[in-house]
Short mmCIF file of C-alpha atoms (C1' of nucleotides) in Angstrom, two decimals:
data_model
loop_
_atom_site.label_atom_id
_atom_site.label_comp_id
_atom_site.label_asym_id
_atom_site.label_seq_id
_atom_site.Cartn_x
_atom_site.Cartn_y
_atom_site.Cartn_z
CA UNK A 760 -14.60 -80.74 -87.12
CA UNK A 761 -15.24 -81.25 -84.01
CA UNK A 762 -14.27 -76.93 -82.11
CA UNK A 763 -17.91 -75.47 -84.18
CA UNK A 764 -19.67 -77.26 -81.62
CA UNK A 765 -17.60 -74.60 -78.47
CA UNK A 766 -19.60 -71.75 -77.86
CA UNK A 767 -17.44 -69.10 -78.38
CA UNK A 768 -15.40 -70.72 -80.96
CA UNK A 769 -14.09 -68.66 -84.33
CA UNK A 770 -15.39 -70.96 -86.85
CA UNK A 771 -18.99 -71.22 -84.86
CA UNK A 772 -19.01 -67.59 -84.78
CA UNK A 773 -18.43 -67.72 -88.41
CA UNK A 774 -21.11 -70.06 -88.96
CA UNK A 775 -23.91 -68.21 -87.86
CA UNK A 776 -23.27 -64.96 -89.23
CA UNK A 777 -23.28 -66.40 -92.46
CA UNK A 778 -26.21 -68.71 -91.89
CA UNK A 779 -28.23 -65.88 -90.54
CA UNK A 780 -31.48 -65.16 -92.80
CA UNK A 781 -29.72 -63.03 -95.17
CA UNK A 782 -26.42 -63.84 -94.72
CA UNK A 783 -26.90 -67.15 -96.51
CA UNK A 784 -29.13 -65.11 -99.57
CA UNK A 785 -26.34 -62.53 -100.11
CA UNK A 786 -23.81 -64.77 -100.35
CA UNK A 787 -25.82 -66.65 -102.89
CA UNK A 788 -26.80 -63.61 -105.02
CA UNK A 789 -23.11 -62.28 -105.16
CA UNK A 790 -22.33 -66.25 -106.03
CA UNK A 791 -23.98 -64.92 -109.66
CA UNK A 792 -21.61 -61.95 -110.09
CA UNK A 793 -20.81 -58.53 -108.69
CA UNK A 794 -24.06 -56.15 -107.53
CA UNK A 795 -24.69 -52.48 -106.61
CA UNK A 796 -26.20 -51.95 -103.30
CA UNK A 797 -29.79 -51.02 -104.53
CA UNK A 798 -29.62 -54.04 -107.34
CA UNK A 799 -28.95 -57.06 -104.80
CA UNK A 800 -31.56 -55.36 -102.64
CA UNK A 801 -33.74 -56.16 -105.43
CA UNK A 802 -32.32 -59.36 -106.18
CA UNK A 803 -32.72 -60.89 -102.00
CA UNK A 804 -36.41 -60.37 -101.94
CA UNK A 805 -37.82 -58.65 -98.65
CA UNK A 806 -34.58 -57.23 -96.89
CA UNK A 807 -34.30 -54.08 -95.94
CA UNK A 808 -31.88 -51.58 -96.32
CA UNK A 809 -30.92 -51.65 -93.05
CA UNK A 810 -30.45 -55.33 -92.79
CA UNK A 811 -28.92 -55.47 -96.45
CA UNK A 812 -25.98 -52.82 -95.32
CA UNK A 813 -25.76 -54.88 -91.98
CA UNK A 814 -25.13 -58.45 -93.18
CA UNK A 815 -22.54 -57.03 -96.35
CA UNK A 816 -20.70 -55.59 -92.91
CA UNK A 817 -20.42 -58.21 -91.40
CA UNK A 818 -19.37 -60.40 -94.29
CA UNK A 819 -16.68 -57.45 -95.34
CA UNK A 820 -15.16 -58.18 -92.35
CA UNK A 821 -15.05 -61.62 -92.38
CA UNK A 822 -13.11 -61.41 -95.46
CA UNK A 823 -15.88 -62.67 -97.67
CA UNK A 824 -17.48 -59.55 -99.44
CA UNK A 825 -14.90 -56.85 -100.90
CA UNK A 826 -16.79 -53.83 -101.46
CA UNK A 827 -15.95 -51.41 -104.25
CA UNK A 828 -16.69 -47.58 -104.29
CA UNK A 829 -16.86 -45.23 -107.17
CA UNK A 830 -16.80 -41.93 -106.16
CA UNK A 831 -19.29 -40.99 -109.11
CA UNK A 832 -22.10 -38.90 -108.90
CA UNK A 833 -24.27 -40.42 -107.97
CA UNK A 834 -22.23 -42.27 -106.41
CA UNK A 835 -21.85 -46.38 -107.43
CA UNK A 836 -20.80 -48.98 -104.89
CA UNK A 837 -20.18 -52.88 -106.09
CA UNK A 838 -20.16 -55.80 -103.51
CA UNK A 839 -18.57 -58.90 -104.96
CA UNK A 840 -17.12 -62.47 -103.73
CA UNK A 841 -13.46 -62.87 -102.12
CA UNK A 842 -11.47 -66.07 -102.40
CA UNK A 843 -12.73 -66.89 -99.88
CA UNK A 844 -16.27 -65.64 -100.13
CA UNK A 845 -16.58 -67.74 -103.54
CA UNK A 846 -15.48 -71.01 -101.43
CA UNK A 847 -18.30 -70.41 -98.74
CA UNK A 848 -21.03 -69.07 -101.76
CA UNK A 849 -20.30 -72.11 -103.31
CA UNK A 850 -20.85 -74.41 -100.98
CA UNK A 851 -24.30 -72.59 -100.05
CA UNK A 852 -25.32 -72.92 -103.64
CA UNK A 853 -25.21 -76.80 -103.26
CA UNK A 854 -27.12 -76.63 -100.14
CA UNK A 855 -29.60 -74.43 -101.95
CA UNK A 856 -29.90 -76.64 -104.53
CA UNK A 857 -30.31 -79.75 -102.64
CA UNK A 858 -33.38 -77.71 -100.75
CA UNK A 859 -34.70 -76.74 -104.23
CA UNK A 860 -34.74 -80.19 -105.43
CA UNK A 861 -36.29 -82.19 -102.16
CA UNK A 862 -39.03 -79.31 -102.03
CA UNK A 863 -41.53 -81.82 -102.95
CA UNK A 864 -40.26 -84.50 -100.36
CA UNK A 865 -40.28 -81.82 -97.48
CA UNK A 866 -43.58 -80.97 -98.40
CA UNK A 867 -44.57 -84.37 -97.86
CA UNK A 868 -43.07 -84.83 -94.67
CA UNK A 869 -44.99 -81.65 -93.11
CA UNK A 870 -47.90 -83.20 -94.56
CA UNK A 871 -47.45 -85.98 -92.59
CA UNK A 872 -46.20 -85.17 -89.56
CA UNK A 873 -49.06 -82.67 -89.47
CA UNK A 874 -51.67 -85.24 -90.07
CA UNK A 875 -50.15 -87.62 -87.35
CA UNK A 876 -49.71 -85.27 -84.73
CA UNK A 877 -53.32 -83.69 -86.15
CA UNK B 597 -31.50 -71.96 -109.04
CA UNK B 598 -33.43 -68.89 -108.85
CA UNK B 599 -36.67 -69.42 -106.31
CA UNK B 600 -34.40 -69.33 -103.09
CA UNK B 601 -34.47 -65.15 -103.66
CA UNK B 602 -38.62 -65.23 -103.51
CA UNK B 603 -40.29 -64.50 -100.62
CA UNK B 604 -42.22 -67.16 -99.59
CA UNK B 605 -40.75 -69.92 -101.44
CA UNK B 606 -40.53 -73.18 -100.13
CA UNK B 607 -36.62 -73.57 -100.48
CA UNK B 608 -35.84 -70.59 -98.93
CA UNK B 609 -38.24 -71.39 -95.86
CA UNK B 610 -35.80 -74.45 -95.43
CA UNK B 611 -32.87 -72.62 -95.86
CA UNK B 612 -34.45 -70.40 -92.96
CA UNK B 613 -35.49 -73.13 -90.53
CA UNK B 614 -31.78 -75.11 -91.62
CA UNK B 615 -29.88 -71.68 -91.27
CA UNK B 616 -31.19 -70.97 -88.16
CA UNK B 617 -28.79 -70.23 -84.95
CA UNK B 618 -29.27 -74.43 -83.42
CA UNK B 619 -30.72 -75.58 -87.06
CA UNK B 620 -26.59 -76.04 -88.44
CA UNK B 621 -25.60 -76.96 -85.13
CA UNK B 622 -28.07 -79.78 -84.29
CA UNK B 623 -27.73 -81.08 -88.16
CA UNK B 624 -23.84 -81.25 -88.05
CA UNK B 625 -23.85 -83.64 -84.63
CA UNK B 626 -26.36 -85.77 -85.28
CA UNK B 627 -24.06 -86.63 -88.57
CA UNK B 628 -21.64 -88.24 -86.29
CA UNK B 629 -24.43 -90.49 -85.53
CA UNK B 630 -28.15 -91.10 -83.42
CA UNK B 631 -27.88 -89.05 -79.86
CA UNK B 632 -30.04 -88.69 -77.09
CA UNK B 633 -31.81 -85.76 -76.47
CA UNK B 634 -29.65 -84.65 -73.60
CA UNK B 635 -26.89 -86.02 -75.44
CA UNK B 636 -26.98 -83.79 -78.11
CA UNK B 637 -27.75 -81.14 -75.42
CA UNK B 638 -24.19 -81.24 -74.28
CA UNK B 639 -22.87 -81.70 -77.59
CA UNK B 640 -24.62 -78.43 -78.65
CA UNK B 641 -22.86 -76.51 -76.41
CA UNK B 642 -24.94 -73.57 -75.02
CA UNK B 643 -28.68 -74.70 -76.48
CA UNK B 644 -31.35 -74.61 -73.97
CA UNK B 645 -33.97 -77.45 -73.63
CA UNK B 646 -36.53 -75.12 -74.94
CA UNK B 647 -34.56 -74.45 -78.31
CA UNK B 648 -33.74 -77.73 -79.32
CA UNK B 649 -36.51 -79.23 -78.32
CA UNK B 650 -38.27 -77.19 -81.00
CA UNK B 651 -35.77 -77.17 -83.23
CA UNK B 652 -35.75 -80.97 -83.64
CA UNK B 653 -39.31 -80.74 -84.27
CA UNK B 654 -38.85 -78.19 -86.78
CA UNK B 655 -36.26 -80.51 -88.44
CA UNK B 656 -38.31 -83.90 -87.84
CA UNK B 657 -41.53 -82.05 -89.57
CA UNK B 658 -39.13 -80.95 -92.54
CA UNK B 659 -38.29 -84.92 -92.70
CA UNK B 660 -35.06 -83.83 -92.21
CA UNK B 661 -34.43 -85.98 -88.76
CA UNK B 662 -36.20 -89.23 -87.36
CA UNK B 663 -37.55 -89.31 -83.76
CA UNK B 664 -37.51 -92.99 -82.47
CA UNK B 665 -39.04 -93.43 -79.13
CA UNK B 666 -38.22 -96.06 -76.97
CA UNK B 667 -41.15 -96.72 -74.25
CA UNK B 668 -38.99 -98.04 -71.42
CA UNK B 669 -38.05 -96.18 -68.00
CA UNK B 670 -36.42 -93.85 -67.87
CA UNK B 671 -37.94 -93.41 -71.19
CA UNK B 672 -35.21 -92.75 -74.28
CA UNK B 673 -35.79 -91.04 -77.53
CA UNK B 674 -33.45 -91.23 -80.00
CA UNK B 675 -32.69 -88.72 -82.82
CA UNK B 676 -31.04 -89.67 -86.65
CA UNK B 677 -30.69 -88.24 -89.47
CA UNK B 678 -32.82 -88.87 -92.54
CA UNK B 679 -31.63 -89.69 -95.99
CA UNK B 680 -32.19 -86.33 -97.27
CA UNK B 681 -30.70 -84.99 -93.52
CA UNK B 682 -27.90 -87.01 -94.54
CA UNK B 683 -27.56 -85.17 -97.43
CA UNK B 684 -28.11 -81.69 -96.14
CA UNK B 685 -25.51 -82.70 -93.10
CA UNK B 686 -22.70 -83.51 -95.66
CA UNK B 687 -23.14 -80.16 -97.45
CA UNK B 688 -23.08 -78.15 -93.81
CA UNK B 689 -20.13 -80.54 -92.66
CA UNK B 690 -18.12 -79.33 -96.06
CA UNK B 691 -19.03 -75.80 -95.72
CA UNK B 692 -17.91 -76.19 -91.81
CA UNK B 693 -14.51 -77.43 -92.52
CA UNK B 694 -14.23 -74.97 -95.14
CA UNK B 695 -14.73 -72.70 -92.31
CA UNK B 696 -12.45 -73.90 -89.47
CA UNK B 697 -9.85 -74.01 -92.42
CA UNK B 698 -10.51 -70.17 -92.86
CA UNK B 699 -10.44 -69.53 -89.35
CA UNK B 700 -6.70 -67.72 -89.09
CA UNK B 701 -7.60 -65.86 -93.02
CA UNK B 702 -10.80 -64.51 -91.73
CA UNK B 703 -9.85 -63.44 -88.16
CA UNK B 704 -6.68 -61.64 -90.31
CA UNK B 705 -9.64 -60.10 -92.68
CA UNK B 706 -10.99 -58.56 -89.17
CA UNK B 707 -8.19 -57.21 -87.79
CA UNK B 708 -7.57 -55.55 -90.84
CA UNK B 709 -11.44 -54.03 -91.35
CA UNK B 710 -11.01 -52.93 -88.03
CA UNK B 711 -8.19 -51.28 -87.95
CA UNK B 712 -8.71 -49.31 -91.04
CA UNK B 713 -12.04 -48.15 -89.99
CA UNK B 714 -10.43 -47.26 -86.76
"C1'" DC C 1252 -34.97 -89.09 -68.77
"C1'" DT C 1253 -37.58 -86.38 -72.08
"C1'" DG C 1254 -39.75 -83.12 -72.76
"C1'" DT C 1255 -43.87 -79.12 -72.52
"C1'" DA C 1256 -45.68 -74.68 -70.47
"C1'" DT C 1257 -45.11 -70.17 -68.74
"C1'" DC C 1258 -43.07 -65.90 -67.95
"C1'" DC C 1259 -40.15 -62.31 -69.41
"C1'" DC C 1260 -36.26 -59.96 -71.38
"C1'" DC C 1261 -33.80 -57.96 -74.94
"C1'" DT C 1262 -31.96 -58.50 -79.31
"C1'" DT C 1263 -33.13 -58.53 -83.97
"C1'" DT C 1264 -35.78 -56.56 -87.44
"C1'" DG C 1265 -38.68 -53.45 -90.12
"C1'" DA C 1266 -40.57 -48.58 -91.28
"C1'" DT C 1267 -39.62 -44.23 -91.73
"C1'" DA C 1268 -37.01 -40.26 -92.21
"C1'" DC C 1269 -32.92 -38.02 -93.13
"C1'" DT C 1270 -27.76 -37.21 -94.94
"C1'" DG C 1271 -23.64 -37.34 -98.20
"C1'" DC D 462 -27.61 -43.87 -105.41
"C1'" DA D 463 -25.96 -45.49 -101.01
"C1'" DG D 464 -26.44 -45.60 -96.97
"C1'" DT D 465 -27.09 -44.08 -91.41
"C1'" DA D 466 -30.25 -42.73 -87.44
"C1'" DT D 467 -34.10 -43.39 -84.81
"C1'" DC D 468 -37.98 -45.57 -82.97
"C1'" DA D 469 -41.46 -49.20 -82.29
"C1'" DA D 470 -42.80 -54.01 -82.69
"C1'" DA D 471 -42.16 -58.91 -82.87
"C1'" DG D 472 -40.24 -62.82 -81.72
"C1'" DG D 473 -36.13 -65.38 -80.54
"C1'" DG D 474 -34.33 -67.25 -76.60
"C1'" DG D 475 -33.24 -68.16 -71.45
"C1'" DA D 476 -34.84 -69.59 -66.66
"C1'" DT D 477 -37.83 -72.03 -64.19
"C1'" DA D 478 -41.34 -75.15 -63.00
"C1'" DC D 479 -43.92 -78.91 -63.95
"C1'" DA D 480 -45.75 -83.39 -66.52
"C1'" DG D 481 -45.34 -88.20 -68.53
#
DNA sequence: CTGTATCCCCTTTGATACTG
DNA sequence: CAGTATCAAAGGGGATACAG
């Protein structure tokens, strides 16, 4: 672990397009189970389409998101996990969970660093 | 598991200010141990002054990294993780090994996306 | 050395409208 | 439903200069 730190390095490049804003949220979402487009746009409150079709893209390519179309009418598309994909989702999901449970200790902090730097 | 998808939830503002381009970066070296600010400037490869100067605040205000000043001249700050940065380190440092591990699957996954898009 | 302040660019993002 | 196209706005981010 030591090439993430290069700047133009494969596994930094990696890094941030997953851990950009909704990178990291779609990858969690899909962690629960296969959605249509309009559904996980639901589900990852406050993206926008354009963003939404943008980051499942990017993490297509990457290998992480395998996208399914059903040439219905209308028409029905399902994003899911890879292999891979679950690896990464999973590993967000403990970071996420770590967050959700030291909310009330982070809160603290920012209370007071706040009141010491007033 | 469920409040990271709300808008303005506390856990997902972490994940944001944690997720962010230099947030992953900075957290992952200083889990190797304390640096220096311009230390961990050159270990960052690529951050500016500006941006991780303000990102370390951003993480010491989360409680996420300590600041420890040392009054002497030249003057020498020293940055370390937290418990709880200790924690959210460990879970970045798995998902980046997970990643430089994936580094020869996902750049296959591109060539592949790309060349069937054309 | 360790930053903060200022200026400025330009990329990312969001709204809106439109297509298959 | 599932997107793409276009445009405008905001803010991330770099360069530089300066302060403690």
């Amino acid at each position: 672990m030591t090439t993430v730190f290069a700047r133009h390095c494969a596994s930094r490049t990696a890094l941030e397009e997953i851990g950009s804003k909704w990178g990291i949220l779609a990858l969690l979402a899909l962690g629960e189970g296969a959605y249509r487009f309009n559904a996980l746009r639901r589900r990852v409150d406050g993206v926008s389409e354009r963003m939404l079709s943008q980051t499942l893209q990017t993490l297509e390519r990457d290998g992480l998101v395998t996208r399914e179309v059903h040439s219905t009418i209308p028409p029905r598309v399902e994003y899911s996990l890879t292999g891979l994909g679950e690896k990464v989702a999973d590993s967000l999901r403990g970071l996420a969970d770590l967050l959700e449970g030291s909310v009330a200790e982070m809160s603290a902090a920012r209370e007071r660093y706040d009141a010491r730097g007033d």
